[in-house]
Amino acid sequence: MNVSPSSAAQAAREAVAARLTDLRKTAGLKAYEVAALCGWHKSKVSRLENAVTLPEDADIRAYLKACGAQEHVAELIAQTRNADQLYVDWKRLHGTGIRRIHESTVPLYQRTRLFRVYCSNVVPGLLQTHGYAQALLSTISDFQGTPNDASEAATARLDRSRVIYEGDHRFVLLVEETVLRYRFGDAAVMAGQLGSLLEVMSLPSVAFGVIPSTVARSMWPLETFMIFDDDRIQVETLSAEISITSEAEIAVYAKAFSALQRLAVFGHDARALVTDAINALG
């Protein structure tokens, strides 16, 4: 399942391009004529109409003015911004540090009733301790070359995660067993993180499952993804965060999550795997 770039994100970009092209043709103009009226090189119109680049707000205003279609400016700007948010590279998201993006997603977390989370590489953010989150976020910032505000970002992540204890929310969280062994921070940080998992597993609103490394796979490991109710999915790749809102793609991820959930162990068996990982710290 290859979701980078997401078909939904690409489709949204192509929809913007198609709308621009349609408005130009309705105006009876050639692409080079729009470019001339806007004072652009003709290749810019080609890039916009072929979804190579998304237009800026000023581009939309100039393009639609040339086409005599200014009444569609607000519509196209909104459509373009939605498309722009579906696929956002991490360096852009974290350009001023990671704390801000955590704070901006609090409303999404607060209004979501059912969280379904799958992580193949790290402990889910909703369950991270401050020490673990700080170590992980510092590593991410250093890799991306973005401002390192790991301590403040970890605090913001924990503030956002209060939904685990507050409000009417339910959580189904799945990790691969290897996640319990990957070390972020020193042994004490990892012991604290794994111990915290044992505590959270006792919450009635939380179903925490571990997919044993020895299980016969009927579903391959995937990139980390979160399903917010049945409305939205966030997929984390190395380079970008992909937001998916199309019903067809949400259904595909929901199907994959169900398959992964069937591979996982819960309750006593999951606790045993977490305890084994703690004991392996020495």
PDB file of N, CA and C in Angstrom, residues 186-232:
ATOM      1  N   ASP A 186      17.714   7.096  27.403  1.00  0.00           N
ATOM      2  CA  ASP A 186      18.504   6.050  28.055  1.00  0.00           C
ATOM      3  C   ASP A 186      17.599   4.966  28.639  1.00  0.00           C
ATOM      4  N   ALA A 187      18.212   4.010  29.334  1.00  0.00           N
ATOM      5  CA  ALA A 187      17.455   2.880  29.878  1.00  0.00           C
ATOM      6  C   ALA A 187      16.378   3.343  30.858  1.00  0.00           C
ATOM      7  N   ALA A 188      16.690   4.371  31.636  1.00  0.00           N
ATOM      8  CA  ALA A 188      15.714   4.871  32.607  1.00  0.00           C
ATOM      9  C   ALA A 188      14.497   5.477  31.902  1.00  0.00           C
ATOM     10  N   VAL A 189      14.743   6.206  30.816  1.00  0.00           N
ATOM     11  CA  VAL A 189      13.641   6.788  30.042  1.00  0.00           C
ATOM     12  C   VAL A 189      12.775   5.687  29.448  1.00  0.00           C
ATOM     13  N   MET A 190      13.430   4.656  28.893  1.00  0.00           N
ATOM     14  CA  MET A 190      12.667   3.560  28.304  1.00  0.00           C
ATOM     15  C   MET A 190      11.883   2.789  29.360  1.00  0.00           C
ATOM     16  N   ALA A 191      12.499   2.572  30.522  1.00  0.00           N
ATOM     17  CA  ALA A 191      11.796   1.868  31.599  1.00  0.00           C
ATOM     18  C   ALA A 191      10.563   2.661  32.029  1.00  0.00           C
ATOM     19  N   GLY A 192      10.712   3.970  32.109  1.00  0.00           N
ATOM     20  CA  GLY A 192       9.577   4.821  32.468  1.00  0.00           C
ATOM     21  C   GLY A 192       8.480   4.766  31.418  1.00  0.00           C
ATOM     22  N   GLN A 193       8.887   4.756  30.154  1.00  0.00           N
ATOM     23  CA  GLN A 193       7.902   4.700  29.082  1.00  0.00           C
ATOM     24  C   GLN A 193       7.146   3.371  29.084  1.00  0.00           C
ATOM     25  N   LEU A 194       7.869   2.283  29.211  1.00  0.00           N
ATOM     26  CA  LEU A 194       7.231   0.969  29.197  1.00  0.00           C
ATOM     27  C   LEU A 194       6.360   0.765  30.437  1.00  0.00           C
ATOM     28  N   GLY A 195       6.832   1.265  31.565  1.00  0.00           N
ATOM     29  CA  GLY A 195       6.027   1.190  32.777  1.00  0.00           C
ATOM     30  C   GLY A 195       4.738   1.981  32.637  1.00  0.00           C
ATOM     31  N   SER A 196       4.825   3.117  31.959  1.00  0.00           N
ATOM     32  CA  SER A 196       3.634   3.936  31.734  1.00  0.00           C
ATOM     33  C   SER A 196       2.627   3.196  30.855  1.00  0.00           C
ATOM     34  N   LEU A 197       3.126   2.428  29.877  1.00  0.00           N
ATOM     35  CA  LEU A 197       2.218   1.645  29.039  1.00  0.00           C
ATOM     36  C   LEU A 197       1.414   0.662  29.884  1.00  0.00           C
ATOM     37  N   LEU A 198       2.072   0.037  30.846  1.00  0.00           N
ATOM     38  CA  LEU A 198       1.374  -0.916  31.716  1.00  0.00           C
ATOM     39  C   LEU A 198       0.257  -0.228  32.499  1.00  0.00           C
ATOM     40  N   GLU A 199       0.494   1.019  32.903  1.00  0.00           N
ATOM     41  CA  GLU A 199      -0.523   1.760  33.648  1.00  0.00           C
ATOM     42  C   GLU A 199      -1.697   2.137  32.747  1.00  0.00           C
ATOM     43  N   VAL A 200      -1.381   2.642  31.549  1.00  0.00           N
ATOM     44  CA  VAL A 200      -2.436   3.100  30.640  1.00  0.00           C
ATOM     45  C   VAL A 200      -3.307   1.935  30.186  1.00  0.00           C
ATOM     46  N   MET A 201      -2.713   0.751  30.072  1.00  0.00           N
ATOM     47  CA  MET A 201      -3.463  -0.416  29.620  1.00  0.00           C
ATOM     48  C   MET A 201      -4.620  -0.764  30.554  1.00  0.00           C
ATOM     49  N   SER A 202      -4.563  -0.284  31.785  1.00  0.00           N
ATOM     50  CA  SER A 202      -5.627  -0.592  32.746  1.00  0.00           C
ATOM     51  C   SER A 202      -6.837   0.324  32.597  1.00  0.00           C
ATOM     52  N   LEU A 203      -6.725   1.368  31.789  1.00  0.00           N
ATOM     53  CA  LEU A 203      -7.840   2.301  31.613  1.00  0.00           C
ATOM     54  C   LEU A 203      -8.953   1.636  30.811  1.00  0.00           C
ATOM     55  N   PRO A 204     -10.194   1.772  31.231  1.00  0.00           N
ATOM     56  CA  PRO A 204     -11.303   1.113  30.520  1.00  0.00           C
ATOM     57  C   PRO A 204     -11.524   1.642  29.113  1.00  0.00           C
ATOM     58  N   SER A 205     -11.070   2.858  28.832  1.00  0.00           N
ATOM     59  CA  SER A 205     -11.284   3.444  27.502  1.00  0.00           C
ATOM     60  C   SER A 205     -10.193   3.064  26.509  1.00  0.00           C
ATOM     61  N   VAL A 206      -9.166   2.360  26.992  1.00  0.00           N
ATOM     62  CA  VAL A 206      -7.997   2.070  26.163  1.00  0.00           C
ATOM     63  C   VAL A 206      -7.870   0.576  25.896  1.00  0.00           C
ATOM     64  N   ALA A 207      -7.748   0.223  24.614  1.00  0.00           N
ATOM     65  CA  ALA A 207      -7.397  -1.144  24.215  1.00  0.00           C
ATOM     66  C   ALA A 207      -6.027  -1.061  23.557  1.00  0.00           C
ATOM     67  N   PHE A 208      -5.013  -1.591  24.248  1.00  0.00           N
ATOM     68  CA  PHE A 208      -3.640  -1.508  23.752  1.00  0.00           C
ATOM     69  C   PHE A 208      -3.194  -2.894  23.307  1.00  0.00           C
ATOM     70  N   GLY A 209      -2.895  -3.018  22.025  1.00  0.00           N
ATOM     71  CA  GLY A 209      -2.514  -4.313  21.476  1.00  0.00           C
ATOM     72  C   GLY A 209      -1.092  -4.313  20.953  1.00  0.00           C
ATOM     73  N   VAL A 210      -0.438  -5.453  21.109  1.00  0.00           N
ATOM     74  CA  VAL A 210       0.920  -5.636  20.606  1.00  0.00           C
ATOM     75  C   VAL A 210       0.898  -6.768  19.581  1.00  0.00           C
ATOM     76  N   ILE A 211       1.485  -6.516  18.420  1.00  0.00           N
ATOM     77  CA  ILE A 211       1.579  -7.547  17.391  1.00  0.00           C
ATOM     78  C   ILE A 211       2.899  -8.285  17.590  1.00  0.00           C
ATOM     79  N   PRO A 212       2.863  -9.543  18.048  1.00  0.00           N
ATOM     80  CA  PRO A 212       4.106 -10.263  18.338  1.00  0.00           C
ATOM     81  C   PRO A 212       4.978 -10.406  17.094  1.00  0.00           C
ATOM     82  N   SER A 213       6.275 -10.335  17.288  1.00  0.00           N
ATOM     83  CA  SER A 213       7.198 -10.453  16.156  1.00  0.00           C
ATOM     84  C   SER A 213       7.169 -11.848  15.545  1.00  0.00           C
ATOM     85  N   THR A 214       6.659 -12.822  16.297  1.00  0.00           N
ATOM     86  CA  THR A 214       6.631 -14.202  15.816  1.00  0.00           C
ATOM     87  C   THR A 214       5.309 -14.598  15.162  1.00  0.00           C
ATOM     88  N   VAL A 215       4.352 -13.669  15.101  1.00  0.00           N
ATOM     89  CA  VAL A 215       3.043 -14.016  14.569  1.00  0.00           C
ATOM     90  C   VAL A 215       3.124 -14.268  13.065  1.00  0.00           C
ATOM     91  N   ALA A 216       2.328 -15.202  12.571  1.00  0.00           N
ATOM     92  CA  ALA A 216       2.241 -15.436  11.134  1.00  0.00           C
ATOM     93  C   ALA A 216       1.466 -14.276  10.513  1.00  0.00           C
ATOM     94  N   ARG A 217       2.102 -13.530   9.620  1.00  0.00           N
ATOM     95  CA  ARG A 217       1.528 -12.293   9.118  1.00  0.00           C
ATOM     96  C   ARG A 217       0.482 -12.546   8.047  1.00  0.00           C
ATOM     97  N   SER A 218      -0.699 -11.965   8.246  1.00  0.00           N
ATOM     98  CA  SER A 218      -1.710 -11.906   7.205  1.00  0.00           C
ATOM     99  C   SER A 218      -1.875 -10.460   6.736  1.00  0.00           C
ATOM    100  N   MET A 219      -1.096  -9.557   7.356  1.00  0.00           N
ATOM    101  CA  MET A 219      -1.059  -8.144   6.969  1.00  0.00           C
ATOM    102  C   MET A 219       0.344  -7.645   7.240  1.00  0.00           C
ATOM    103  N   TRP A 220       0.957  -7.029   6.262  1.00  0.00           N
ATOM    104  CA  TRP A 220       2.339  -6.580   6.417  1.00  0.00           C
ATOM    105  C   TRP A 220       2.413  -5.304   7.259  1.00  0.00           C
ATOM    106  N   PRO A 221       3.571  -5.020   7.867  1.00  0.00           N
ATOM    107  CA  PRO A 221       3.724  -3.771   8.639  1.00  0.00           C
ATOM    108  C   PRO A 221       3.579  -2.555   7.716  1.00  0.00           C
ATOM    109  N   LEU A 222       2.925  -1.546   8.217  1.00  0.00           N
ATOM    110  CA  LEU A 222       2.661  -0.333   7.447  1.00  0.00           C
ATOM    111  C   LEU A 222       3.312   0.872   8.110  1.00  0.00           C
ATOM    112  N   GLU A 223       3.225   2.024   7.457  1.00  0.00           N
ATOM    113  CA  GLU A 223       3.643   3.270   8.059  1.00  0.00           C
ATOM    114  C   GLU A 223       2.663   3.641   9.177  1.00  0.00           C
ATOM    115  N   THR A 224       3.123   4.451  10.102  1.00  0.00           N
ATOM    116  CA  THR A 224       2.253   4.884  11.196  1.00  0.00           C
ATOM    117  C   THR A 224       1.043   5.646  10.652  1.00  0.00           C
ATOM    118  N   PHE A 225      -0.143   5.323  11.175  1.00  0.00           N
ATOM    119  CA  PHE A 225      -1.330   6.081  10.774  1.00  0.00           C
ATOM    120  C   PHE A 225      -2.326   6.130  11.925  1.00  0.00           C
ATOM    121  N   MET A 226      -3.147   7.183  11.910  1.00  0.00           N
ATOM    122  CA  MET A 226      -4.190   7.397  12.906  1.00  0.00           C
ATOM    123  C   MET A 226      -5.515   7.615  12.185  1.00  0.00           C
ATOM    124  N   ILE A 227      -6.553   6.953  12.677  1.00  0.00           N
ATOM    125  CA  ILE A 227      -7.893   7.153  12.139  1.00  0.00           C
ATOM    126  C   ILE A 227      -8.707   7.909  13.183  1.00  0.00           C
ATOM    127  N   PHE A 228      -9.184   9.076  12.818  1.00  0.00           N
ATOM    128  CA  PHE A 228      -9.987   9.905  13.708  1.00  0.00           C
ATOM    129  C   PHE A 228     -11.459   9.670  13.365  1.00  0.00           C
ATOM    130  N   ASP A 229     -12.179   8.956  14.266  1.00  0.00           N
ATOM    131  CA  ASP A 229     -13.550   8.538  13.973  1.00  0.00           C
ATOM    132  C   ASP A 229     -13.554   7.859  12.601  1.00  0.00           C
ATOM    133  N   ASP A 230     -14.502   8.210  11.752  1.00  0.00           N
ATOM    134  CA  ASP A 230     -14.505   7.685  10.380  1.00  0.00           C
ATOM    135  C   ASP A 230     -14.353   8.824   9.386  1.00  0.00           C
ATOM    136  N   ASP A 231     -13.748   9.927   9.847  1.00  0.00           N
ATOM    137  CA  ASP A 231     -13.734  11.146   9.051  1.00  0.00           C
ATOM    138  C   ASP A 231     -12.382  11.504   8.458  1.00  0.00           C
ATOM    139  N   ARG A 232     -11.309  11.099   9.135  1.00  0.00           N
ATOM    140  CA  ARG A 232     -10.002  11.626   8.740  1.00  0.00           C
ATOM    141  C   ARG A 232      -8.900  10.651   9.136  1.00  0.00           C
TER     142      ARG A 232
END
